[in-house]
GROMACS .gro file of C-alpha atoms in nm:
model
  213
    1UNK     CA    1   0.000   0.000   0.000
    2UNK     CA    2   0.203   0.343  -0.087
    3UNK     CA    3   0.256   0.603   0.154
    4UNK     CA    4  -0.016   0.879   0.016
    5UNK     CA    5  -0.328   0.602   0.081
    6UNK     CA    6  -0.175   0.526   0.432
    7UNK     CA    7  -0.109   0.877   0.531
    8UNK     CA    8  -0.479   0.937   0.421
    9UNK     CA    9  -0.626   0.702   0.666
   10UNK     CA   10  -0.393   0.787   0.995
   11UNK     CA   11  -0.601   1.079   1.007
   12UNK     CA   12  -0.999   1.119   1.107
   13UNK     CA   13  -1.232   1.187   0.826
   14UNK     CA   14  -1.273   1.555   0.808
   15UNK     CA   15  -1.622   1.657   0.975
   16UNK     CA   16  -1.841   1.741   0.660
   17UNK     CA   17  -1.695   1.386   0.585
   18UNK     CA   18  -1.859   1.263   0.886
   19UNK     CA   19  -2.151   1.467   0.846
   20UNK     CA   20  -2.233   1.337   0.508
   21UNK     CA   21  -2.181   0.924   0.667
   22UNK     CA   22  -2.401   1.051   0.921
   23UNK     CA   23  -2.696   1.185   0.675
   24UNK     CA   24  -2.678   0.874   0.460
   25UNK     CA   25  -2.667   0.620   0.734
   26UNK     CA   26  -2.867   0.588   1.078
   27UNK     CA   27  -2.561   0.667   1.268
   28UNK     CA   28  -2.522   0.983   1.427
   29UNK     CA   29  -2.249   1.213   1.415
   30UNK     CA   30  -2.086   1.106   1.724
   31UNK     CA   31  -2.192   0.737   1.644
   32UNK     CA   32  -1.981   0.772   1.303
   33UNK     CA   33  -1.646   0.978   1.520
   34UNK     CA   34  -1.667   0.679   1.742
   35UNK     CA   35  -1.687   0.404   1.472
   36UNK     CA   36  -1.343   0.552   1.354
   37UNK     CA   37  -1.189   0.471   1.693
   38UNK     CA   38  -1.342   0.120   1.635
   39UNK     CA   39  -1.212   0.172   1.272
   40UNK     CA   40  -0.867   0.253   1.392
   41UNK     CA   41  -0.794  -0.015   1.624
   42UNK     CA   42  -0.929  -0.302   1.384
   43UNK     CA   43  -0.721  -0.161   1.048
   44UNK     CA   44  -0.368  -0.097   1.301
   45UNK     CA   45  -0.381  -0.485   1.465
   46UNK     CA   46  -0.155  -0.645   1.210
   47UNK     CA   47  -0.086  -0.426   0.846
   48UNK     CA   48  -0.118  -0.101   1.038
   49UNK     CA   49  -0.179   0.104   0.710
   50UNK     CA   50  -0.555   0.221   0.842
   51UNK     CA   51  -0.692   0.019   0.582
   52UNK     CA   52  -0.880  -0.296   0.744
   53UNK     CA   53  -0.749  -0.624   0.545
   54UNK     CA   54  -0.944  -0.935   0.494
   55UNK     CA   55  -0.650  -1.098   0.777
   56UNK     CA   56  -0.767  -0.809   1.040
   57UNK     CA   57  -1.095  -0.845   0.966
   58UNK     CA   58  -1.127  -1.198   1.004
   59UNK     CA   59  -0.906  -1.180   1.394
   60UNK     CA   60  -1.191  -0.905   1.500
   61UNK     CA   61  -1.488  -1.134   1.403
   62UNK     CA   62  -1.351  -1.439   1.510
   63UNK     CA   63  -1.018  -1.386   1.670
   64UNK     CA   64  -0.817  -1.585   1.441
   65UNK     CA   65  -0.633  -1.441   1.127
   66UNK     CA   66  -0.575  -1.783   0.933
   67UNK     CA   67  -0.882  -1.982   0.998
   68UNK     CA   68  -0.999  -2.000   0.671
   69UNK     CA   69  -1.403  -1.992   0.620
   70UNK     CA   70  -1.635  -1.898   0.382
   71UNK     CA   71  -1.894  -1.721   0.600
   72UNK     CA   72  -1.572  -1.483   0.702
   73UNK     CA   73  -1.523  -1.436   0.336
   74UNK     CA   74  -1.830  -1.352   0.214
   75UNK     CA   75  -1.912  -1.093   0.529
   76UNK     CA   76  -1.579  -0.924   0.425
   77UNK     CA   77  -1.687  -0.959   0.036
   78UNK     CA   78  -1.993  -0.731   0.137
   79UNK     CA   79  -1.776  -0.472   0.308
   80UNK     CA   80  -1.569  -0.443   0.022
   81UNK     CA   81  -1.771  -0.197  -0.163
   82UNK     CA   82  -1.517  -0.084  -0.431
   83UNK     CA   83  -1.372  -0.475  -0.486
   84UNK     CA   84  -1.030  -0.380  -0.417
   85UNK     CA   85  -0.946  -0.594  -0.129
   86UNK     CA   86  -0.941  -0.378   0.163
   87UNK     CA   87  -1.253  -0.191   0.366
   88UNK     CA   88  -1.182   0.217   0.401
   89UNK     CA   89  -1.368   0.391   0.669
   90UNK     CA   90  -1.642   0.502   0.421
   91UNK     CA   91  -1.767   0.143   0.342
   92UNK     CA   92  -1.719   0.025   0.690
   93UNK     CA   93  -1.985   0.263   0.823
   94UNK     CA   94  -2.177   0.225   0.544
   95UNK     CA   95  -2.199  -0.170   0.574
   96UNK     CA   96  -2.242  -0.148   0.952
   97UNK     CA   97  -2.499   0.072   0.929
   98UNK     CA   98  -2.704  -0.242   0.786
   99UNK     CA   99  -2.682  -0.403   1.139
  100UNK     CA  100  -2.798  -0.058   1.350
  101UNK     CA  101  -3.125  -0.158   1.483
  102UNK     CA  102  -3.351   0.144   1.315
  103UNK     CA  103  -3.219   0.041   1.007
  104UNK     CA  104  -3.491  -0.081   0.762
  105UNK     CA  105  -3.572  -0.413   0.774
  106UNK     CA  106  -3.572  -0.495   0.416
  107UNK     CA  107  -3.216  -0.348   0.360
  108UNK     CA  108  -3.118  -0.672   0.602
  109UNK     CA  109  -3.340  -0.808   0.421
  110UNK     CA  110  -3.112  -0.748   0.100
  111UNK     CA  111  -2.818  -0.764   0.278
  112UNK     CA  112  -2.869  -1.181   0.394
  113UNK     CA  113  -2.977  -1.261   0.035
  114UNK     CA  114  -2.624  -1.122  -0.129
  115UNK     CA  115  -2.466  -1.313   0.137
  116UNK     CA  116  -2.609  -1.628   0.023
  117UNK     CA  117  -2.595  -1.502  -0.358
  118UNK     CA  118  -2.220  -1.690  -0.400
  119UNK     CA  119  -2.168  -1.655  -0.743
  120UNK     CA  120  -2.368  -1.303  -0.744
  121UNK     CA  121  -2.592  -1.424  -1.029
  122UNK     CA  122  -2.908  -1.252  -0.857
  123UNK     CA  123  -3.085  -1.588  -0.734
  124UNK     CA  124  -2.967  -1.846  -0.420
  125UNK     CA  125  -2.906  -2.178  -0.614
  126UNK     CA  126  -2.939  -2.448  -0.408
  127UNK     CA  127  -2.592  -2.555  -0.390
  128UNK     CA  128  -2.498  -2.211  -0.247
  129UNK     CA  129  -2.751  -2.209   0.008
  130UNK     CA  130  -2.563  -2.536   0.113
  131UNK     CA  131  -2.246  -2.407   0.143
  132UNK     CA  132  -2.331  -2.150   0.371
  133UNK     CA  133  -2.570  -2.341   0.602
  134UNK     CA  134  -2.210  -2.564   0.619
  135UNK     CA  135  -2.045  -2.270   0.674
  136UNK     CA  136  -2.239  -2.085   0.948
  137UNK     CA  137  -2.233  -2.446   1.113
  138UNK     CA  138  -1.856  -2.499   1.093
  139UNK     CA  139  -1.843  -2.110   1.289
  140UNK     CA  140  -2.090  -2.210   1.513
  141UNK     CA  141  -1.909  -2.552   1.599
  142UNK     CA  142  -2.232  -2.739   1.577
  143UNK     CA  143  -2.195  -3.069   1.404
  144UNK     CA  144  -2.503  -3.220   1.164
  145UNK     CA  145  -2.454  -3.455   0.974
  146UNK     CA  146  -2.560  -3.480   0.576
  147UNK     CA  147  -2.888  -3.590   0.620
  148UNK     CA  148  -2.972  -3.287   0.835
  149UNK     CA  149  -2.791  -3.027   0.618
  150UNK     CA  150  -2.980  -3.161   0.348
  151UNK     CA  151  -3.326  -3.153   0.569
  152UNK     CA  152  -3.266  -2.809   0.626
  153UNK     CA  153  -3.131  -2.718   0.239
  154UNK     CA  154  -3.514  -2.928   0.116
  155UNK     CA  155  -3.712  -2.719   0.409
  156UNK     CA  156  -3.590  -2.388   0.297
  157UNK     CA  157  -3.617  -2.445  -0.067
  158UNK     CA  158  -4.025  -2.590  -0.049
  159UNK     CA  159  -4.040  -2.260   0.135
  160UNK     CA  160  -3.914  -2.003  -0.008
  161UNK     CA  161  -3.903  -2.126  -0.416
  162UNK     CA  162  -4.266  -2.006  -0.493
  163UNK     CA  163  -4.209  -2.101  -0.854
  164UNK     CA  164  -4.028  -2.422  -0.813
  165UNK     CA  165  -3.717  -2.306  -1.073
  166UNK     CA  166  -3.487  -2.435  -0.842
  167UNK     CA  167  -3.375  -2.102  -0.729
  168UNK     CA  168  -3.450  -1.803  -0.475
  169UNK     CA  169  -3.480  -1.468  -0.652
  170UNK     CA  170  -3.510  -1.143  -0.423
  171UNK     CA  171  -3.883  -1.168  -0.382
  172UNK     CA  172  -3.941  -1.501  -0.312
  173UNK     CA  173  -3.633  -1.416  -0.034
  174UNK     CA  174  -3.818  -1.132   0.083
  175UNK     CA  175  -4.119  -1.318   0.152
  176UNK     CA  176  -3.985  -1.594   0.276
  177UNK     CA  177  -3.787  -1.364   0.587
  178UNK     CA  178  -4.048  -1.197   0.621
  179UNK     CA  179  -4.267  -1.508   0.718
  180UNK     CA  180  -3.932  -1.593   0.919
  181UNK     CA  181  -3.809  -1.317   1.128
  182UNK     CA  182  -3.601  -1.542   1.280
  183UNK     CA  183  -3.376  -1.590   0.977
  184UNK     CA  184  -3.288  -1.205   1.063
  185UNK     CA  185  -3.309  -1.195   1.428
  186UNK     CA  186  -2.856  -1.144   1.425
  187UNK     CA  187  -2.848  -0.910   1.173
  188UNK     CA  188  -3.006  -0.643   1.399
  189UNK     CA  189  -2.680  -0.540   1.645
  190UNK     CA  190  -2.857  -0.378   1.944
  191UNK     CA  191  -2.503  -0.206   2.085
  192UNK     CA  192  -2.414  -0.030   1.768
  193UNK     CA  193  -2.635   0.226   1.965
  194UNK     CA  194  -2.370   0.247   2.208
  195UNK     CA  195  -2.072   0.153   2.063
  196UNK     CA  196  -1.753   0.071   2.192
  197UNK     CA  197  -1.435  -0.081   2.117
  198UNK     CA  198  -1.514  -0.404   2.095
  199UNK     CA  199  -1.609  -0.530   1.769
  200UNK     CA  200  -1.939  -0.700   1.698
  201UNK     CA  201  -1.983  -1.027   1.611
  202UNK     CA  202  -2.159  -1.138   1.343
  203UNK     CA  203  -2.254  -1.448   1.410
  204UNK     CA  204  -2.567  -1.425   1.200
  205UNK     CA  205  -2.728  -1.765   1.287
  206UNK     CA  206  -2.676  -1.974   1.580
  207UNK     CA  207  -2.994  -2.202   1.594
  208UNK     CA  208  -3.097  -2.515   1.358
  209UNK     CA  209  -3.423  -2.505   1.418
  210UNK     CA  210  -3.670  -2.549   1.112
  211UNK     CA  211  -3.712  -2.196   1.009
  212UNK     CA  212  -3.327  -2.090   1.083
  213UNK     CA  213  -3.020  -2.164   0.819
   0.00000   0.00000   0.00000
């Protein structure tokens, strides 16, 4: 990373800056100046450039930089707003602010279906919706074995695939969480009213049951 980009991001975002995240998010004004302490101490833990990388990421959500799992991945996929490997301070408020609790439901709503959108084709195949259920399992360190991944893969699909194509588009996603708040209930991060400097997890699912993934 050259010296201009890292001498950009040792310093706090100017307050119109702030002002602007603050207006286009649900955070306030001091909510956003204390996210960049958060900020800060996330994108200094190993690179120290002020630039969070997918490594520092990954030890603030799950306190390991090598573990390597696809749920991590695709949370720090979303983050990455431009697609150039590394989360500024812009984008990190700006995908946080999905988790504030008087955000919108149906921008979570959005948010959960690109996470299960692997291949970003605009529909949850079923293949993709398996490898996340494995995923968010394998984080979780609960253990099922095929026949129940698949039970929960068949439940979800005779759910939520109105049409029977063999895929979830956005609509049939958005009715399908709304007839199961549960499948939401994480993505709503009651402390990001008061924040502090501990990170949040994001641990979206933690249950099995018949209308969780």
């Amino acid at each position: 990373m050259g010296c201009a980009s890292s001498k950009q991001f040792k310093q706090a975002p100017r307050h119109e800056d702030a002002a602007i995240l603050a207006r286009e998010t649900t955070f306030s004004l001091n909510e956003v100046e204390a996210l960049y302490e958060l900020f800060k101490k996330i994108s200094y833990s190993i690179i120290k450039d002020g630039l969070i990388h997918k490594e520092e990421f990954q030890l603030a959500l799950f306190r390991n930089s090598n573990r390597k799992n696809l749920f991590a991945d695709r949370i720090f996929d979303l983050f990455d707003l431009k697609r150039n490997g590394v989360i500024e301070f812009e984008e990190f408020v700006r995908s946080l602010h999905i988790f504030h609790p008087d955000t919108p439901i149906a921008e979570k709503i959005a948010f959960a279906f690109r996470l299960y959108d692997l291949r970003g084709t605009g529909s949850i195949e079923r293949e993709e919706l398996k490898e996340m259920v494995l995923a968010i399992l394998n984080e979780s360190e609960l253990l099922l074995s095929d026949e129940a991944v698949e039970q929960i893969v068949d439940q979800t699909f005779q759910q939520a695939d109105l049409n029977s194509d063999g895929r979830i588009d956005p609509d049939e996603w958005k009715e399908f969480a709304s007839k199961n708040p549960a499948l939401l209930k994480n993505m709503t991060l009651p402390y990001l009213k008061d924040i502090t400097m501990s990170f949040p997890s994001f641990v979206l699912y933690s249950g099995t049951g018949d209308e969780e993934l």
